[in-house]
Amino acid sequence: MKLPLMVAALALSALMPAAHAANLQANGDPLDSARWQDMEKTFLAGHPFIFDPRVKVTGPADAENPLQVPITVDAIALGKVEEVVVFADFNPIVQILRFFPGDAAAYLGFRVKLQQSTPVRAAVRTTDGIWHVGGTWVNTVGGGCSAPSVGTALPAWQKQLNEVSARQWRDGELAGRLRLRVVHPMDTGLVAGIPAFHLQEIRLTDNKDQLLMRIETFEPVSENPVFTVQQQNAGRVRASGRDNNGNVFSVWID
Amino acid sequence: MNKLIGLLLVLFSGVAGAAGPAFDYALQAQRVTDNVYAFTGRNEDFSTVNGGNIVNTGFIVTDRGLLVIDSGPSLRYGQQMRQAMATISNRPILQLFNTHHHPDHFLGNQAFADTPIAALTATQQGIATEGNAFAENLYRMAGDWMQGTEVQAPNTTLKPGKVNIAGRSLRLLALEGHTGGDLAIYDESSGVLFTGDLVFNSRAPTTPHARLKLWLASLDVLEAVTREPGFTALVPGHGAVTRDAAPIRQTRAWLLWLNKSMQEAAAAGLDMNEVLARPVPAEFSGIALGEHEYHRSVGHLFPAAEQEALGHAH
């Protein structure tokens, strides 16, 4: 363990319940993946990190459909979060998405395409510059990234490109929840003759133009992506975004 | 030296031979009524232990020969089915019916290559587009039991309605909902109804191609058949043979719950992982693979329910 990292881990463990502190690890990947060292280099680039059970990544142990594997990242227990990067060690395109919570919670639900069984991880950067890493193994028959989108085969998809359907829930247990779906093929570029064509950014802002969350999306995000967000804003939300071909959208969600 | 190699080869082949599994499905024809038989599979998921024998197939003995309903998950199953049928009757096979395009029902077709293989148009299309992918998937799940199995497509398109084959009056019901084309066969002579996978008995229904409204309508058609005075027995696609319509009502109850559950979860704003975490109600605790199939069904059915619950944003 490098010294600054050990100091960071010790400092953190002093601030949290014993059960959590016992689970903090600075090395020794809890998911035991042969790709972890590469992942660390690629996404954390020498910055201090710990494996942290407070970063909850939920997904099915066995995914029925490799084109639509539901993943939920919940880092609310970490308090203020600057950035979250989500990646899958064994995917041909490793990086799935990044999100930057503003006034919204450090929580995001979405679906991904997986090519084979792999850890799916979230690295969460807190204000002190430390990355907190959580993850889960997903088993799948695979083929999710090298299959053409369903939409490109349908004649009418262009008319619906970037169409948004969405809803906010203001009462009950899930008050503050917002879900949105964007029509987009999210083609990975790994299918012969079908170039990469995917959403790159989605911004959610409140009616005073305050940022709730910014999401950077990459090829592995599923076709017609659906996002689940938690926020406390009571009013209308503006969702805007663009893809890698310059198509943009901007809508209000009541 | 050559002798030594020869000796080693003999030794090795001896070892391999002794260790080689028999791949015996142990198929026993179960008499449903006079001249009507079923092979009943296990209420399990595909595995390298059961070799895919999780499905029901059957046959009707006519004066001129045998009418066969579905051919099982593999070439070996189809071959062993023919051997087991030959112990009941030595008459020739007149025709094989494929009830729908799911792999456990048609991948034994190769063993019937010498007879007409009949299916609905939608089933033929389904096998043409998805058959090979299904076969690959079963090789993965059932392993060496599948050896030599390839897709043998049906070569005869069925016209639904009443037909008379070898003095036997059959009603071919062209239904849908479990897949795009679901054939049920009512043998009017014996009163036995072969439902295909429109009906599951004490085994959770599978939904990869399901359209629930159509499926529920098909169940009503089948239940009406069971109310006819001549009805004697029901052979479901999976699970035990019954003398009543109980498996139809059980399948309906499961599908209605599944449909309602998806709609409620979508309306409540749940994320797919939250939907997956919900329990299967206690009333279905007697149904094998309930939780497993519920999880699969969420993937198949929740996206449409979710889309319906979200409003258009401008």
XYZ file of C-alpha atoms in Angstrom:
568
model
C 0.000 0.000 0.000
C 1.345 3.397 -0.939
C 1.788 5.706 2.024
C -0.586 8.584 1.108
C -3.233 6.033 0.286
C -2.789 4.268 3.590
C -3.128 7.582 5.378
C -6.283 8.286 3.427
C -7.722 4.878 4.221
C -6.882 5.247 7.904
C -8.362 8.720 8.031
C -11.534 7.452 6.387
C -11.801 4.420 8.606
C -11.635 6.667 11.658
C -14.709 8.514 10.409
C -16.952 5.551 9.717
C -18.597 2.662 11.583
C -16.336 -0.297 12.332
C -18.206 -2.619 9.947
C -17.500 -0.295 7.036
C -13.922 0.327 8.039
C -13.222 -3.393 8.120
C -14.325 -3.663 4.506
C -12.124 -0.850 3.215
C -9.334 -2.189 1.077
C -6.757 -0.328 -0.940
C -5.589 -3.320 -2.909
C -6.805 -6.850 -3.448
C -9.710 -6.526 -5.843
C -12.798 -7.939 -4.069
C -14.122 -9.067 -7.460
C -10.855 -10.876 -8.201
C -10.666 -9.762 -11.820
C -7.568 -10.303 -13.977
C -8.220 -6.900 -15.542
C -8.275 -4.815 -12.364
C -4.693 -3.508 -12.738
C -5.526 -2.246 -16.242
C -8.753 -0.705 -15.018
C -6.907 1.077 -12.251
C -4.379 2.512 -14.713
C -7.045 3.560 -17.192
C -9.600 5.143 -14.888
C -7.769 6.087 -11.703
C -4.377 6.954 -13.214
C -2.371 6.804 -9.992
C -4.869 8.751 -7.915
C -5.664 7.411 -4.434
C -8.494 4.908 -4.288
C -10.160 2.404 -1.992
C -12.582 -0.433 -2.539
C -15.586 0.838 -0.630
C -18.826 -1.071 0.143
C -20.639 2.248 0.386
C -20.561 2.331 -3.402
C -23.436 -0.006 -4.219
C -23.547 -1.354 -7.757
C -26.615 -3.517 -8.334
C -27.140 -5.805 -11.295
C -28.527 -9.277 -11.941
C -26.112 -12.129 -11.111
C -27.323 -13.773 -14.330
C -28.477 -11.410 -17.052
C -31.092 -12.884 -19.353
C -30.650 -10.286 -22.072
C -27.067 -9.074 -22.712
C -28.444 -6.107 -24.670
C -30.358 -4.712 -21.683
C -28.556 -5.449 -18.423
C -29.949 -3.245 -15.644
C -27.318 -1.538 -13.488
C -27.995 0.762 -10.545
C -25.233 2.811 -8.924
C -25.929 4.190 -5.458
C -23.173 6.229 -3.787
C -25.485 8.358 -1.646
C -23.793 7.083 1.535
C -20.576 8.892 0.519
C -22.133 12.362 0.844
C -20.979 14.965 -1.655
C -19.765 13.322 -4.855
C -17.930 15.029 -7.716
C -17.874 12.354 -10.384
C -18.804 8.731 -10.986
C -17.302 6.583 -13.753
C -18.919 3.246 -14.587
C -16.995 0.553 -16.460
C -17.018 -3.181 -17.209
C -13.607 -4.920 -17.093
C -14.230 -7.422 -19.889
C -16.363 -5.385 -22.273
C -14.783 -4.603 -25.682
C -15.631 -0.975 -24.936
C -14.880 -0.737 -21.258
C -16.225 2.698 -20.358
C -20.031 2.746 -20.009
C -20.791 6.202 -18.667
C -19.746 8.996 -16.340
C -22.081 11.103 -14.271
C -21.617 14.297 -12.352
C -24.279 14.885 -9.692
C -25.226 18.529 -9.140
C -28.269 18.953 -6.924
C -29.386 15.370 -7.676
C -28.290 12.437 -5.515
C -25.229 10.321 -6.380
C -27.564 7.679 -7.763
C -28.242 6.502 -11.301
C -30.122 3.577 -12.831
C -29.540 2.616 -16.479
C -29.064 -0.413 -18.747
C -25.971 -1.639 -20.578
C -24.887 -3.992 -23.333
C -22.391 -6.636 -22.179
C -20.335 -8.814 -24.492
C -19.470 -11.451 -21.892
C -19.539 -12.088 -18.154
C -17.717 -9.245 -16.418
C -17.418 -7.129 -13.309
C -19.393 -3.902 -13.622
C -17.871 -1.193 -11.446
C -18.421 2.343 -10.332
C -15.511 4.535 -9.219
C -16.762 7.513 -7.252
C -14.632 10.619 -6.677
C -15.425 12.538 -3.517
C -14.441 16.167 -2.860
C -11.179 15.095 -1.181
C -9.981 13.617 -4.486
C -10.200 9.987 -3.362
C -11.856 7.405 -5.620
C -14.209 4.932 -3.943
C -14.692 1.759 -5.970
C -17.633 -0.640 -5.816
C -18.860 -3.294 -8.205
C -20.622 -6.538 -8.941
C -20.117 -9.546 -11.242
C -22.706 -10.038 -13.973
C -22.867 -13.383 -15.797
C -24.297 -13.299 -19.275
C -24.317 -15.370 -22.451
C -22.957 -12.259 -24.097
C -22.910 -10.840 -27.577
C -24.502 -7.602 -26.419
C -21.963 -5.229 -27.952
C -21.566 -6.926 -31.324
C -25.257 -7.203 -32.149
C -26.901 -4.538 -34.318
C -29.446 -2.285 -32.640
C -33.038 -3.348 -33.186
C -33.983 0.182 -34.179
C -31.717 0.504 -37.208
C -33.609 -2.368 -38.838
C -36.926 -0.545 -38.489
C -37.828 1.942 -41.223
C -39.305 4.583 -38.903
C -36.562 4.985 -36.306
C -35.112 8.203 -37.740
C -38.407 10.005 -37.198
C -38.233 9.176 -33.513
C -34.536 9.819 -32.931
C -33.913 11.619 -29.635
C -37.582 11.532 -28.727
C -37.850 11.694 -24.941
C -40.489 10.167 -22.699
C -40.207 10.919 -19.009
C -41.997 11.332 -15.711
C -41.389 12.664 -12.230
C -42.775 11.064 -9.056
C -43.467 13.653 -6.352
C -45.275 11.626 -3.658
C -44.810 8.455 -1.706
C -41.722 6.424 -1.047
C -40.094 7.319 -4.327
C -40.740 11.061 -4.127
C -38.078 12.902 -6.076
C -37.632 10.145 -8.617
C -37.298 11.040 -12.265
C -37.152 8.534 -15.099
C -36.464 9.318 -18.720
C -36.114 7.314 -21.904
C -34.454 8.609 -25.066
C -35.005 6.961 -28.443
C -31.531 6.274 -29.802
C -29.929 3.222 -31.488
C -26.715 3.574 -29.417
C -24.759 1.650 -32.065
C -21.346 0.558 -30.805
C -19.440 0.601 -34.102
C -18.519 -3.045 -33.558
C -21.015 -4.344 -36.124
C -19.699 -4.448 -39.709
C -21.067 -1.548 -41.736
C -22.786 0.178 -38.813
C -20.654 3.045 -37.461
C -20.677 4.097 -33.819
C -23.705 6.286 -33.277
C -24.547 7.101 -29.690
C -25.644 9.736 -27.232
C -22.710 11.586 -25.675
C -24.267 13.857 -23.112
C -27.501 14.373 -21.210
C -27.978 17.362 -18.903
C -30.754 17.691 -16.359
C -31.369 21.176 -15.007
C -34.132 22.694 -12.876
C -36.326 25.609 -13.915
C -33.709 28.069 -12.583
C -31.089 26.433 -14.778
C -29.344 24.845 -11.777
C -27.581 21.613 -12.708
C -29.189 18.464 -11.281
C -26.944 16.016 -13.111
C -24.767 15.735 -16.173
C -24.353 12.286 -17.731
C -21.695 11.402 -20.313
C -22.768 8.288 -22.177
C -20.642 5.910 -24.248
C -21.318 3.077 -26.709
C -22.173 0.283 -24.208
C -25.249 2.099 -22.858
C -28.296 0.160 -24.115
C -30.411 1.110 -27.087
C -33.220 3.547 -26.228
C -31.586 4.237 -22.874
C -33.688 4.616 -19.744
C -32.297 6.537 -16.761
C -33.510 6.643 -13.154
C -32.491 9.714 -11.137
C -33.215 10.844 -7.553
C -33.545 14.564 -6.847
C -35.444 16.873 -4.551
C -36.375 19.598 -7.009
C -40.143 20.105 -6.975
C -40.546 21.859 -10.285
C -40.100 21.198 -13.945
C -36.859 19.687 -15.159
C -35.183 20.392 -18.463
C -33.485 17.459 -20.166
C -31.126 18.281 -23.004
C -28.583 16.254 -24.834
C -26.634 15.484 -27.970
C -25.198 12.532 -29.831
C -21.896 12.044 -31.697
C -23.528 13.096 -34.978
C -24.583 16.492 -33.642
C -28.267 15.662 -33.166
C -29.593 17.533 -30.147
C -32.710 17.493 -28.012
C -34.122 19.682 -25.301
C -37.416 19.012 -23.545
C -39.263 19.911 -20.345
C -40.335 17.208 -17.947
C -43.337 18.296 -15.870
C 7.783 -49.055 -29.669
C 4.805 -49.343 -31.974
C 3.446 -52.082 -29.779
C 3.768 -49.845 -26.763
C 1.862 -47.027 -28.476
C -0.750 -49.540 -29.553
C -1.105 -50.788 -25.998
C -1.427 -47.248 -24.679
C -4.100 -46.456 -27.262
C -6.090 -49.516 -26.249
C -5.759 -48.545 -22.599
C -6.831 -44.958 -23.231
C -9.770 -45.857 -25.429
C -10.827 -48.353 -22.797
C -10.780 -45.627 -20.142
C -12.650 -43.156 -22.360
C -15.234 -45.799 -23.205
C -15.856 -46.675 -19.589
C -16.196 -43.024 -18.568
C -18.441 -42.002 -21.479
C -22.002 -41.187 -20.353
C -24.842 -43.036 -22.034
C -26.927 -39.929 -22.784
C -30.049 -41.925 -22.072
C -33.192 -39.811 -21.579
C -34.946 -42.947 -20.217
C -38.092 -42.017 -22.135
C -41.152 -43.966 -21.030
C -44.385 -43.492 -22.957
C -47.117 -42.582 -20.493
C -50.575 -43.778 -21.539
C -53.009 -40.840 -21.484
C -55.939 -42.847 -22.850
C -56.406 -45.568 -25.482
C -53.914 -44.970 -28.293
C -52.745 -41.614 -26.908
C -49.393 -41.294 -25.132
C -47.173 -38.604 -23.665
C -43.502 -38.322 -22.688
C -43.334 -36.064 -19.650
C -40.167 -34.076 -18.981
C -38.861 -32.735 -15.702
C -40.036 -29.440 -14.203
C -36.523 -28.005 -14.409
C -34.461 -25.577 -16.446
C -32.127 -26.895 -19.176
C -29.020 -28.518 -17.706
C -26.164 -30.866 -18.562
C -27.822 -33.361 -16.188
C -31.299 -33.474 -17.775
C -29.982 -32.910 -21.312
C -32.936 -30.649 -22.069
C -35.577 -33.230 -21.176
C -37.800 -30.635 -19.534
C -40.520 -30.786 -22.152
C -43.599 -32.855 -22.947
C -44.005 -34.594 -26.291
C -46.641 -37.106 -27.336
C -48.136 -39.330 -29.988
C -51.422 -40.751 -31.216
C -51.628 -44.257 -32.632
C -53.970 -44.453 -35.634
C -54.881 -47.460 -37.746
C -52.334 -46.484 -40.370
C -49.538 -45.099 -38.266
C -48.399 -42.627 -35.622
C -49.020 -38.888 -35.348
C -46.297 -37.263 -33.279
C -46.560 -33.992 -31.352
C -43.184 -32.251 -30.917
C -39.742 -33.842 -31.139
C -37.876 -32.691 -28.010
C -34.644 -30.767 -27.466
C -32.048 -32.814 -29.388
C -31.332 -35.358 -32.104
C -30.722 -37.960 -29.382
C -34.114 -37.214 -27.803
C -35.842 -37.604 -31.185
C -34.063 -40.915 -31.838
C -34.834 -42.266 -28.369
C -38.433 -41.106 -28.740
C -38.762 -43.201 -31.892
C -37.315 -46.239 -30.104
C -39.733 -45.768 -27.205
C -42.668 -45.365 -29.606
C -41.681 -48.535 -31.431
C -42.194 -50.495 -28.213
C -45.858 -49.353 -28.234
C -46.582 -49.692 -31.958
C -44.568 -50.855 -34.936
C -46.675 -48.822 -37.395
C -44.896 -46.110 -39.391
C -44.728 -42.429 -38.423
C -47.320 -40.584 -40.530
C -46.536 -37.019 -39.505
C -44.761 -34.884 -36.909
C -46.309 -31.622 -35.660
C -44.179 -28.834 -34.162
C -46.391 -26.840 -31.775
C -44.161 -23.734 -31.819
C -40.627 -22.559 -32.541
C -38.972 -22.968 -29.135
C -35.947 -25.281 -29.262
C -37.058 -27.904 -26.734
C -40.019 -28.661 -29.010
C -38.375 -29.037 -32.422
C -34.641 -29.804 -32.175
C -35.392 -33.560 -32.333
C -36.808 -33.056 -35.855
C -33.740 -34.659 -37.514
C -34.897 -38.034 -36.214
C -38.092 -37.538 -38.247
C -36.462 -36.424 -41.494
C -38.216 -39.301 -43.306
C -41.715 -38.018 -42.454
C -43.674 -34.825 -43.159
C -42.990 -32.228 -40.448
C -45.871 -29.780 -40.149
C -46.087 -26.402 -38.402
C -47.929 -23.090 -38.568
C -46.469 -20.425 -40.889
C -45.335 -18.291 -37.934
C -43.556 -21.299 -36.446
C -41.760 -21.994 -39.724
C -40.665 -18.345 -39.869
C -39.547 -18.428 -36.243
C -37.415 -21.528 -36.802
C -35.907 -20.001 -39.948
C -34.837 -16.786 -38.206
C -34.041 -17.964 -34.671
C -33.534 -21.724 -34.917
C -29.742 -21.698 -35.183
C -29.302 -19.263 -32.303
C -31.604 -21.438 -30.175
C -29.604 -24.548 -31.036
C -26.325 -22.821 -30.092
C -27.836 -21.760 -26.804
C -28.973 -25.321 -26.013
C -25.496 -26.678 -26.769
C -24.286 -24.214 -24.163
C -26.897 -25.216 -21.588
C -27.270 -28.980 -22.169
C -23.748 -29.807 -23.357
C -22.889 -33.108 -25.045
C -26.479 -34.355 -25.031
C -26.866 -32.086 -28.064
C -24.163 -33.801 -30.134
C -25.091 -33.964 -33.820
C -28.177 -31.785 -33.356
C -28.927 -29.363 -36.170
C -31.989 -27.406 -37.160
C -34.330 -29.450 -39.336
C -37.051 -27.034 -40.455
C -40.684 -28.131 -40.829
C -41.436 -28.854 -44.490
C -45.241 -28.672 -44.410
C -47.371 -25.628 -43.624
C -50.402 -26.437 -41.501
C -53.863 -25.169 -42.288
C -55.775 -24.743 -39.038
C -59.188 -26.314 -38.603
C -60.600 -29.829 -38.604
C -58.661 -32.517 -40.402
C -59.175 -36.220 -40.780
C -55.943 -38.178 -40.738
C -56.061 -41.961 -40.937
C -59.635 -42.041 -39.695
C -58.810 -39.806 -36.765
C -60.588 -36.465 -36.384
C -58.185 -33.752 -35.199
C -58.890 -30.086 -34.531
C -55.812 -27.951 -35.241
C -56.096 -24.711 -33.262
C -53.894 -21.896 -34.580
C -53.367 -19.733 -31.500
C -50.676 -17.277 -30.348
C -49.337 -15.414 -27.345
C -46.636 -17.706 -25.990
C -44.957 -17.208 -29.379
C -46.147 -15.746 -32.690
C -47.628 -19.130 -33.644
C -48.864 -21.635 -31.073
C -50.496 -24.829 -32.285
C -52.838 -26.730 -29.989
C -54.170 -30.089 -31.125
C -57.488 -31.467 -29.944
C -57.906 -35.152 -30.768
C -61.708 -35.327 -31.029
C -61.650 -39.111 -31.179
C -60.083 -39.464 -27.721
C -60.874 -36.091 -26.142
C -57.181 -35.365 -25.458
C -56.013 -31.769 -25.804
C -52.317 -31.132 -26.546
C -51.807 -27.473 -25.620
C -48.151 -26.910 -26.447
C -46.569 -24.205 -24.283
C -49.760 -22.168 -24.030
C -50.247 -24.183 -20.853
C -47.683 -24.979 -18.152
C -48.505 -27.207 -15.184
C -46.816 -26.359 -11.856
C -43.824 -24.980 -13.766
C -43.538 -21.230 -14.330
C -44.369 -20.155 -17.912
C -41.543 -18.787 -20.067
C -42.018 -15.468 -21.847
C -39.194 -14.611 -24.300
C -41.707 -14.185 -27.164
C -44.825 -13.617 -25.088
C -47.651 -11.243 -25.874
C -49.759 -11.545 -22.797
C -53.110 -10.307 -24.108
C -53.036 -12.765 -27.007
C -51.872 -15.552 -24.717
C -54.748 -14.940 -22.294
C -57.231 -14.990 -25.198
C -55.748 -18.311 -26.358
C -56.210 -19.758 -22.857
C -59.921 -18.896 -23.056
C -60.179 -20.817 -26.344
C -58.460 -23.842 -24.762
C -60.582 -23.737 -21.634
C -63.719 -23.755 -23.808
C -62.443 -26.979 -25.400
C -62.076 -28.581 -21.968
C -65.764 -27.834 -21.295
C -66.863 -29.883 -24.304
C -68.544 -33.167 -23.329
C -65.935 -35.340 -25.048
C -62.892 -33.827 -23.265
C -60.874 -36.379 -21.288
C -57.320 -35.122 -20.702
C -54.936 -32.202 -21.120
C -51.275 -32.617 -22.099
C -49.508 -29.322 -21.240
C -46.226 -28.226 -22.840
C -44.492 -28.657 -19.482
C -45.645 -30.469 -16.332
C -47.965 -33.342 -15.545
C -50.906 -34.508 -17.663
C -54.286 -33.691 -16.071
C -57.938 -34.672 -16.527
C -59.165 -31.116 -15.948
C -58.469 -27.489 -16.864
C -56.555 -26.670 -13.672
C -53.241 -25.984 -15.471
C -55.029 -23.529 -17.781
C -56.342 -21.607 -14.796
C -52.927 -21.721 -13.115
C -51.175 -20.417 -16.245
C -53.798 -17.674 -16.557
C -53.368 -16.632 -12.906
C -49.576 -16.403 -13.367
C -49.829 -14.330 -16.554
C -52.442 -11.974 -15.073
C -50.238 -11.414 -12.019
C -47.165 -10.886 -14.206
C -48.970 -8.340 -16.363
C -50.400 -6.432 -13.386
C -47.109 -6.579 -11.550
C -45.188 -5.046 -14.492
C -47.758 -2.276 -14.923
C -47.826 -1.431 -11.215
C -44.052 -1.406 -10.937
C -43.742 0.876 -13.964
C -46.454 3.221 -12.678
C -44.735 3.398 -9.270
C -41.492 4.526 -10.954
C -39.395 1.480 -10.120
C -36.046 0.914 -11.793
C -35.567 -2.530 -13.373
C -33.304 -3.760 -10.559
C -35.987 -2.816 -8.030
C -38.542 -4.762 -10.068
C -36.220 -7.796 -10.102
C -35.912 -7.618 -6.300
C -39.681 -7.959 -5.750
C -40.843 -11.340 -4.404
C -43.069 -13.843 -6.195
C -46.384 -14.016 -4.244
C -46.929 -16.976 -1.926
C -49.890 -18.227 -4.000
C -47.353 -19.351 -6.637
C -45.003 -21.106 -4.194
C -46.026 -24.514 -5.597
C -44.827 -23.551 -9.073
C -41.349 -24.782 -9.977
C -38.828 -22.154 -11.161
C -41.170 -19.322 -10.195
C -38.470 -16.890 -9.143
C -36.182 -17.841 -12.045
C -38.836 -17.274 -14.680
C -40.069 -14.104 -12.964
C -36.553 -12.649 -13.298
C -36.403 -13.625 -16.963
C -39.890 -12.218 -17.574
C -38.961 -8.830 -16.075
C -36.343 -8.512 -18.807
C -38.849 -9.538 -21.469
C -41.894 -7.565 -20.338
C -40.876 -4.610 -18.145
C -39.454 -2.361 -20.902
C -42.849 -2.164 -22.650
C -44.709 -1.530 -19.379
C -42.164 1.157 -18.474
C -42.551 2.887 -21.826
C -46.305 2.996 -21.333
C -45.894 4.594 -17.900
C -43.607 7.404 -19.101
C -45.264 10.433 -20.705
C -44.100 12.116 -23.864
C -41.847 15.102 -23.056
C -41.709 18.157 -25.334
